[in-house]
C-alpha positions as a Python dict, from the first residue, in 0.01 Angstrom:
ca = {
    (1, 'M'): (0, 0, 0),
    (2, 'T'): (-357, -56, -113),
    (3, 'E'): (-572, 172, -327),
    (4, 'T'): (-711, 321, -6),
    (5, 'G'): (-364, 447, 84),
    (6, 'T'): (-318, 218, 381),
    (7, 'V'): (-41, -27, 447),
    (8, 'P'): (-180, -382, 480),
    (9, 'T'): (-147, -561, 812),
    (10, 'L'): (82, -861, 853),
    (11, 'E'): (-226, -1084, 870),
    (12, 'Q'): (-356, -944, 538),
    (13, 'V'): (-30, -1035, 364),
    (14, 'K'): (-29, -1380, 526),
    (15, 'L'): (269, -1323, 758),
    (16, 'D'): (290, -1439, 1117),
    (17, 'P'): (288, -1122, 1332),
    (18, 'A'): (503, -1303, 1590),
    (19, 'N'): (778, -1367, 1333),
    (20, 'P'): (731, -1164, 1011),
    (21, 'G'): (1086, -1228, 892),
    (22, 'A'): (1028, -1602, 875),
    (23, 'A'): (855, -1569, 537),
    (24, 'V'): (1115, -1342, 371),
    (25, 'R'): (1442, -1464, 220),
    (26, 'S'): (1561, -1136, 74),
    (27, 'L'): (1460, -790, -46),
    (28, 'A'): (1589, -604, -350),
    (29, 'I'): (1511, -253, -475),
    (30, 'D'): (1565, -163, -839),
    (31, 'P'): (1766, 163, -826),
    (32, 'E'): (1606, 295, -1147),
    (33, 'S'): (1239, 203, -1108),
    (34, 'A'): (1222, 174, -725),
    (35, 'A'): (1042, -159, -769),
    (36, 'L'): (1071, -377, -461),
    (37, 'R'): (1116, -754, -503),
    (38, 'V'): (1050, -964, -195),
    (39, 'V'): (1183, -1319, -231),
    (40, 'T'): (975, -1534, 0),
    (41, 'R'): (1007, -1878, 149),
    (42, 'L'): (679, -1973, -23),
    (43, 'A'): (751, -2212, -307),
    (44, 'G'): (533, -2235, -614),
    (45, 'G'): (554, -2475, -905),
    (46, 'E'): (851, -2290, -1054),
    (47, 'G'): (1060, -2232, -741),
    (48, 'Q'): (1081, -1946, -492),
    (49, 'G'): (787, -1711, -465),
    (50, 'V'): (850, -1344, -533),
    (51, 'L'): (622, -1053, -445),
    (52, 'V'): (683, -750, -669),
    (53, 'L'): (575, -399, -566),
    (54, 'E'): (605, -133, -837),
    (55, 'P'): (549, 241, -789),
    (56, 'T'): (405, 480, -1047),
    (57, 'M'): (356, 855, -1019),
    (58, 'D'): (77, 1043, -1195),
    (59, 'E'): (88, 1396, -1336),
    (60, 'N'): (-11, 1534, -992),
    (61, 'R'): (288, 1352, -838),
    (62, 'K'): (58, 1111, -657),
    (63, 'L'): (237, 783, -591),
    (64, 'S'): (51, 455, -645),
    (65, 'W'): (174, 101, -597),
    (66, 'S'): (84, -210, -793),
    (67, 'C'): (177, -557, -689),
    (68, 'S'): (209, -894, -851),
    (69, 'G'): (342, -1233, -762),
    (70, 'E'): (578, -1476, -930),
    (71, 'N'): (553, -1844, -832),
    (72, 'I'): (325, -1767, -537),
    (73, 'P'): (-4, -1955, -501),
    (74, 'H'): (-300, -1723, -566),
    (75, 'E'): (-442, -1772, -217),
    (76, 'A'): (-108, -1674, -59),
    (77, 'L'): (-98, -1334, -232),
    (78, 'P'): (-220, -1025, -48),
    (79, 'E'): (-579, -956, -151),
    (80, 'A'): (-480, -637, -338),
    (81, 'C'): (-241, -840, -559),
    (82, 'R'): (-488, -1105, -676),
}
């Protein structure tokens, strides 16, 4: 989710709308932090690319998400993660 509270489109996250599963190898959710790790088929210099989405909740119980990438080329990351 972006700072505007909208879920990005498949095109914005560089996935083919006709076959969005083609870019994803696996998903894992950390049971304690609720962080989501998306292991992709994109390979960087150090191996498989991983997109990490991490939630935080403020004092008003508003949920925000931050994202980062591991071994994913900068241009392949969703714009909000760069």
